[in-house]
Every structure is written in structure tokens, then in C-alpha cells.
CSV table of C-alpha atoms and ligand atoms in Angstrom, one decimal:
chain,number,residue,atom,x,y,z
A,1,MET,CA,-31.5,-12.7,12.1
A,2,ASN,CA,-28.3,-14.3,10.5
A,3,ILE,CA,-25.0,-14.0,11.5
A,4,PRO,CA,-23.6,-11.1,9.3
A,5,LYS,CA,-21.7,-12.2,6.5
A,6,HIS,CA,-19.3,-9.6,6.3
A,7,ILE,CA,-18.0,-7.0,9.4
A,8,GLY,CA,-16.1,-3.9,8.9
A,9,ILE,CA,-14.0,-2.5,11.3
A,10,ILE,CA,-12.6,1.5,11.3
A,11,VAL,CA,-9.8,1.5,13.9
A,12,ASP,CA,-9.9,4.3,15.8
A,13,GLY,CA,-8.2,5.6,19.1
A,14,ASN,CA,-4.6,3.9,19.5
A,15,GLY,CA,-3.2,7.4,19.3
A,16,ARG,CA,-5.2,9.2,22.3
A,17,TRP,CA,-5.3,5.8,23.7
A,18,ALA,CA,-1.8,6.1,24.2
A,19,THR,CA,-1.6,10.1,25.0
A,20,LYS,CA,-3.8,9.4,28.0
A,21,ARG,CA,-1.2,6.7,29.3
A,22,GLY,CA,1.7,9.4,28.7
A,23,LYS,CA,3.4,7.2,26.0
A,24,LYS,CA,3.8,7.9,22.5
A,25,ARG,CA,1.2,7.5,19.8
A,26,SER,CA,3.2,4.4,18.3
A,27,ASP,CA,2.9,2.3,21.9
A,28,GLY,CA,-1.1,2.9,21.0
A,29,HIS,CA,-0.6,1.2,17.7
A,30,LEU,CA,1.6,-1.1,19.2
A,31,ALA,CA,-1.1,-1.6,21.5
A,32,GLY,CA,-4.1,-2.2,18.5
A,33,ALA,CA,-2.1,-4.6,16.5
A,34,LYS,CA,-2.2,-6.8,19.2
A,35,ASN,CA,-4.9,-6.3,20.0
A,36,LEU,CA,-6.4,-6.7,16.6
A,37,ASN,CA,-5.0,-10.5,16.8
A,38,ASN,CA,-7.1,-11.7,19.4
A,39,LEU,CA,-10.1,-10.0,18.1
A,40,CYS,CA,-9.9,-11.6,14.8
A,41,GLN,CA,-8.9,-15.0,16.7
A,42,HIS,CA,-12.8,-14.7,18.4
A,43,ILE,CA,-14.7,-12.8,15.2
A,44,PHE,CA,-13.9,-15.9,12.8
A,45,ASN,CA,-14.9,-18.2,15.7
A,46,LYS,CA,-18.5,-16.5,16.0
A,47,GLY,CA,-19.1,-17.6,12.4
A,48,ILE,CA,-18.1,-14.3,10.5
A,49,TYR,CA,-17.0,-15.3,6.8
A,50,VAL,CA,-15.3,-11.5,6.0
A,51,LEU,CA,-13.6,-9.1,8.3
A,52,SER,CA,-12.5,-5.7,6.7
A,53,LEU,CA,-10.1,-3.7,8.8
A,54,TYR,CA,-9.7,-0.1,7.8
A,55,ILE,CA,-5.5,0.1,9.6
A,56,PHE,CA,-4.3,3.2,7.1
A,57,SER,CA,-6.6,5.6,5.0
A,58,THR,CA,-4.9,7.5,1.9
A,59,GLU,CA,-5.8,10.4,4.1
A,60,ASN,CA,-2.9,9.0,7.3
A,61,PHE,CA,-0.1,10.0,4.8
A,62,LYS,CA,-0.5,13.7,6.1
A,63,ARG,CA,0.5,12.4,9.9
A,64,SER,CA,4.2,13.2,10.4
A,65,LYS,CA,7.1,11.1,8.8
A,66,GLU,CA,8.0,9.7,12.2
A,67,GLU,CA,4.0,7.8,12.6
A,68,VAL,CA,3.7,7.1,9.6
A,69,ASN,CA,7.0,5.4,9.1
A,70,TYR,CA,6.7,3.8,12.9
A,71,LEU,CA,3.3,2.4,11.3
A,72,MET,CA,4.8,1.3,8.0
A,73,GLU,CA,7.5,-0.7,10.1
A,74,LEU,CA,5.0,-2.3,12.4
A,75,PHE,CA,2.3,-3.3,9.2
A,76,VAL,CA,5.6,-4.9,7.6
A,77,LYS,CA,6.3,-7.0,11.2
A,78,MET,CA,3.1,-7.7,12.2
A,79,PHE,CA,2.1,-9.5,8.3
A,80,LYS,CA,5.8,-11.0,9.1
A,81,LYS,CA,4.5,-12.7,12.1
A,82,ASP,CA,1.1,-13.1,12.3
A,83,PHE,CA,-0.2,-14.1,8.8
A,84,LYS,CA,1.2,-17.9,9.3
A,85,LEU,CA,-1.6,-18.2,11.7
A,86,PHE,CA,-4.0,-17.4,9.5
A,87,GLU,CA,-2.5,-18.9,6.9
A,88,ASN,CA,-2.8,-22.5,9.0
A,89,GLN,CA,-6.5,-21.5,9.6
A,90,ASP,CA,-7.5,-21.6,5.8
A,91,ILE,CA,-8.0,-17.5,6.1
A,92,LYS,CA,-7.7,-15.9,2.9
A,93,ILE,CA,-5.9,-12.3,3.3
A,94,VAL,CA,-6.4,-9.8,0.8
A,95,PHE,CA,-5.5,-6.2,0.6
A,96,SER,CA,-7.6,-2.8,-0.7
A,97,GLY,CA,-6.3,0.0,-1.4
A,98,ARG,CA,-3.3,1.7,-3.8
A,99,ARG,CA,-0.4,0.4,-3.9
A,100,GLU,CA,1.5,3.9,-4.9
A,101,PRO,CA,3.5,5.6,-2.6
A,102,LEU,CA,3.5,2.3,-0.1
A,103,ARG,CA,7.6,1.2,0.5
A,104,GLN,CA,8.9,-2.1,-1.2
A,105,ASP,CA,9.2,-4.5,1.5
A,106,LEU,CA,5.7,-4.0,2.3
A,107,LEU,CA,4.3,-4.3,-1.3
A,108,ASN,CA,6.9,-7.3,-1.2
A,109,ILE,CA,5.1,-9.1,2.2
A,110,ILE,CA,1.5,-7.7,1.1
A,111,ASP,CA,2.1,-10.1,-2.4
A,112,GLU,CA,3.4,-13.2,-0.5
A,113,ILE,CA,0.5,-13.4,1.9
A,114,THR,CA,-2.1,-12.6,-1.0
A,115,TYR,CA,-0.7,-15.1,-2.9
A,116,LYS,CA,0.1,-17.9,0.0
A,117,THR,CA,-3.6,-17.6,1.3
A,118,LYS,CA,-5.1,-17.0,-1.9
A,119,ASP,CA,-7.1,-20.8,-1.8
A,120,ASN,CA,-7.6,-20.5,1.2
A,121,LYS,CA,-11.5,-21.2,2.3
A,122,GLN,CA,-12.7,-20.6,5.7
A,123,GLY,CA,-12.5,-17.1,5.5
A,124,ILE,CA,-11.0,-13.8,5.0
A,125,ILE,CA,-9.4,-11.1,6.2
A,126,ASN,CA,-9.9,-7.7,3.6
A,127,PHE,CA,-7.0,-4.7,5.1
A,128,CYS,CA,-7.7,-1.8,4.1
A,129,LEU,CA,-4.2,0.0,3.8
A,130,ASN,CA,-3.7,3.2,2.1
A,131,TYR,CA,-7.3,2.9,1.2
A,132,GLY,CA,-9.9,5.7,0.0
A,133,SER,CA,-13.3,4.8,-0.6
A,134,HIS,CA,-12.9,7.6,-3.5
A,135,PHE,CA,-10.4,6.1,-5.1
A,136,GLU,CA,-11.8,2.8,-4.7
A,137,ILE,CA,-14.4,4.0,-7.1
A,138,ILE,CA,-12.2,6.0,-9.1
A,139,ASP,CA,-10.1,3.1,-9.7
A,140,ALA,CA,-13.3,1.0,-10.5
A,141,CYS,CA,-14.1,3.2,-13.4
A,142,LYS,CA,-10.9,3.6,-14.9
A,143,LYS,CA,-10.7,-0.5,-14.7
A,144,ILE,CA,-14.3,-0.3,-16.7
A,145,VAL,CA,-13.3,2.1,-19.2
A,146,ASN,CA,-9.8,0.0,-20.0
A,147,SER,CA,-12.0,-3.0,-20.2
A,148,LYS,CA,-14.0,-1.8,-23.4
A,149,ILE,CA,-17.3,-2.6,-21.6
A,150,GLU,CA,-19.9,-0.4,-23.5
A,151,ALA,CA,-21.7,2.4,-21.1
A,152,ASN,CA,-24.8,0.6,-21.2
A,153,GLU,CA,-23.8,-2.7,-20.6
A,154,ILE,CA,-22.6,-2.0,-17.5
A,155,THR,CA,-24.1,-3.2,-13.8
A,156,GLU,CA,-24.1,-3.1,-9.7
A,157,ALA,CA,-22.7,-6.7,-10.7
A,158,ILE,CA,-19.9,-5.6,-13.1
A,159,PHE,CA,-19.0,-2.1,-11.0
A,160,LYS,CA,-18.6,-4.3,-7.7
A,161,LYS,CA,-16.4,-7.0,-9.6
A,162,ASN,CA,-14.0,-4.1,-10.4
A,163,LEU,CA,-13.6,-2.8,-6.9
A,164,TYR,CA,-10.5,-3.7,-5.0
A,165,ASN,CA,-12.0,-7.1,-4.1
A,166,ASP,CA,-15.6,-8.4,-4.8
A,167,LEU,CA,-16.7,-9.2,-2.0
A,168,PRO,CA,-19.9,-9.6,-0.4
A,169,ASP,CA,-21.8,-6.4,1.0
A,170,LEU,CA,-21.4,-5.1,4.5
A,171,ASP,CA,-23.3,-5.7,6.8
A,172,LEU,CA,-22.2,-4.4,10.0
A,173,ILE,CA,-19.5,-1.8,10.5
A,174,ILE,CA,-18.0,-0.7,14.1
A,175,ARG,CA,-16.0,2.4,14.9
A,176,THR,CA,-14.3,2.5,17.9
A,177,GLY,CA,-12.9,5.8,19.3
A,178,GLY,CA,-15.6,7.8,19.7
A,179,GLU,CA,-16.1,9.2,16.3
A,180,LEU,CA,-19.6,9.4,14.2
A,181,ARG,CA,-18.3,9.4,10.7
A,182,LEU,CA,-17.2,6.6,7.9
A,183,SER,CA,-14.0,8.1,6.8
A,184,ASN,CA,-14.3,7.3,3.0
A,185,PHE,CA,-14.5,3.7,4.3
A,186,MET,CA,-16.1,1.3,2.0
A,187,LEU,CA,-19.2,3.7,0.7
A,188,TRP,CA,-20.1,1.5,-2.0
A,189,GLN,CA,-20.3,-1.8,0.3
A,190,ALA,CA,-21.7,0.2,3.2
A,191,ALA,CA,-25.2,0.5,1.1
A,192,TYR,CA,-27.3,-1.1,3.4
A,193,ALA,CA,-24.7,-1.7,6.2
A,194,GLU,CA,-25.9,-1.4,10.0
A,195,PHE,CA,-23.4,0.8,12.0
A,196,TYR,CA,-22.3,0.9,15.5
A,197,PHE,CA,-20.1,3.7,17.2
A,198,THR,CA,-18.4,2.9,20.4
A,199,ASN,CA,-16.2,5.7,23.0
A,200,THR,CA,-14.1,2.8,23.4
A,201,LEU,CA,-10.8,3.3,22.2
A,202,PHE,CA,-9.4,0.8,19.8
A,203,PRO,CA,-6.6,-0.9,22.0
A,204,ASP,CA,-9.4,-1.5,24.7
A,205,PHE,CA,-11.6,-3.0,22.3
A,206,GLN,CA,-12.2,-6.6,23.8
A,207,LYS,CA,-14.3,-9.5,22.5
A,208,GLU,CA,-17.2,-9.2,25.2
A,209,GLU,CA,-18.2,-5.8,23.9
A,210,PHE,CA,-18.1,-7.5,20.4
A,211,ASP,CA,-20.0,-9.7,21.3
A,212,LEU,CA,-22.7,-7.0,23.6
A,213,ILE,CA,-22.6,-5.3,19.5
A,214,LEU,CA,-23.2,-8.5,18.1
A,215,SER,CA,-26.6,-8.9,20.2
A,216,SER,CA,-27.2,-5.5,19.3
A,217,TYR,CA,-27.2,-6.1,15.3
A,218,PHE,CA,-29.8,-8.9,15.7
A,219,ASN,CA,-31.8,-6.8,17.1
A,220,ARG,CA,-32.0,-4.7,14.3
A,221,ASP,CA,-34.4,-4.6,11.8
A,222,ARG,CA,-33.2,-4.8,8.4
A,223,ARG,CA,-35.7,-4.4,5.6
A,224,PHE,CA,-33.1,-3.4,2.6
A,225,GLY,CA,-35.8,-1.1,1.5
A,226,GLY,CA,-38.7,-3.3,1.8
A,227,VAL,CA,-41.5,-3.4,4.3
A,228,LYS,CA,-40.9,-6.0,7.1
A,229,ASN,CA,-44.0,-8.9,7.1
A,230,GLU,CA,-46.3,-7.2,4.3
A,231,LYS,CA,-48.3,-9.5,1.8
A,232,LYS,CA,-47.0,-8.8,-1.0
A,233,ILE,CA,-50.3,-7.9,-3.6
A,234,ASN,CA,-50.6,-10.1,-7.0
B,301,LIG,C1,-6.2,5.2,14.4
B,301,LIG,O1,-5.9,5.5,15.4
B,301,LIG,C2,-5.3,4.1,14.1
B,301,LIG,C3,-4.2,3.9,12.7
B,301,LIG,C4,-4.0,4.7,12.1
B,301,LIG,C5,-3.7,2.8,12.9
B,301,LIG,C6,-3.7,1.4,13.0
B,301,LIG,C7,-3.1,0.6,12.9
B,301,LIG,C8,-2.8,-0.7,13.6
B,301,LIG,C9,-4.1,-1.1,14.5
B,301,LIG,C10,-2.0,-1.4,13.8
B,301,LIG,C11,-2.5,-2.7,12.9
B,301,LIG,C12,-1.3,-3.8,12.3
B,301,LIG,C13,-1.7,-4.7,11.4
B,301,LIG,C14,-0.3,-5.3,11.1
B,301,LIG,C15,-3.0,-5.6,11.3
B,301,LIG,P1,-5.8,6.8,15.4
B,301,LIG,O2,-4.1,7.3,15.6
B,301,LIG,O3,-6.1,8.0,14.4
B,301,LIG,O4,-6.2,7.2,17.3
B,301,LIG,P2,-6.3,9.1,17.5
B,301,LIG,O5,-7.7,9.2,16.8
B,301,LIG,O6,-6.9,8.8,18.8
B,301,LIG,O7,-5.5,9.8,17.3
């Protein structure tokens, strides 16, 4: 089977990782962020072209003010520190999600990274931050209506172009942390994705487990609604 072109990771379990160790939830997020860096390098070394990372959902704003503030600061800090690394490796960084109500310093670094990496060619990291799939679909509908396209002219390709980023469909979605759900992650792009759920909490999710998941993906029979090895009549 071909190397998956687009992998999505639903990052989950940072809080429980910390609680289990008697630490603050914020320590789990920090451990998760550190882990993410190594993992990204490994994933691109495997030849994957797009990596979508669900790091903050629109619903995550329901968390305590303290946790949300910590995460926003962590995002600013990590993006400032780490994006140079990806910039130098010719990786383009894009963001999916609504801008409101993100704080201005975060929006500034998001805009800077997006601009500075826009012509990079070796791979793409799509950070889903303040992201929700329902909003993405609604926002795409609004853009299409405002572009004055006639209803009968709307195609899948046009719809896709109006999503936050025009990315290939997801081939594989991995969720860490033991929950068996999508939590509003890239519903349009997930139409034919393979799923892999692991109990491992994200800060403990290592490249060896990623490699096992990739091997399991290679054994999946992806038919996209067709029938394997069936001879076409006519
Ligand atoms: C889910 O775990 C994780 C998040 C909501 C935050 C993820 C953020 C990072 C890994 C930091 C990434 C930073 C950068 C800059 C890329 P949870 O808190 O829902 O865990 P729980 O289910 O155990 O409570």
C-alpha cells in the first residue's frame, strides 16, 4: 500500500498524563508539546506529506481560564521557538480554525509563520487550533454564498477549496488517550480515512508506536466504496 499522504492526530491525554503523576494539567500540556516536536520530525522522515494536528478545539474554551491561558501562552512560546526548525526543513505550516477569540499575540505569530513558510514544499503541518469541523463547514458555506457561485455549480472540488485549507483527504486518523470518537475533527476530510485509537496518553506516544500503527495501516484494505480485484464488466 502507498504511504499515507495525509495523517491526522487527535492529541489527547495530556491532562490525565499529568494527573497520574501528581502534576498539574499544564505540565501534561508542556510534556505533550515537547513530544510533538520529535514526533513531527519522525513522521516527515517516513515520507508523510501532510500532518494535521488537533491541538485545541473550539469547545476547549470551556476549560478553566487558567488552563486556557496556559495553553495560549504555550502555543505562542512553542511557535516562536520551534517554527524556525520547520522553516529550515522546507515544511509549510498552515492553521485551521476561527481567529475569534484568539489573542492578538497568538494571531501575530500564526500570521508570521503562515507567511514565512508559504512557499515551502517538502511537507505541510496543519495546526487545528480553535478548530471545529462544523464551523469549518459553515464558514465554507458562507464563503461560497459570498462568492456568488450558483447553487447548481457547487461541486465537491469547489466546496473543498473553500475549507480553511485545501488539503488532500485524510488517509489515517490516530487518536491518543483512549477515547473512541472524532470530537468534531475534520469531518469532511475524514470521509475515507482509516482510524486508529490507542490508549497511550499523548506525552507517552512515541515513534515506535507510530511505526506499528503505520504497519497496521498498510494491512488495511482500502476500497473507497469499490470492490477489490473485481473485473469490470464492459
Ligand atoms: C488534549 O489533552 C490536549 C490539548 C487540549 C492540548 C494539546 C496541546 C499540545 C500538545 C501543545 C502543543 C503545542 C504546540 C505549540 C504545537 P487533554 O487536556 O484533553 O487531556 P485529558 O483528556 O487527559 O484531560
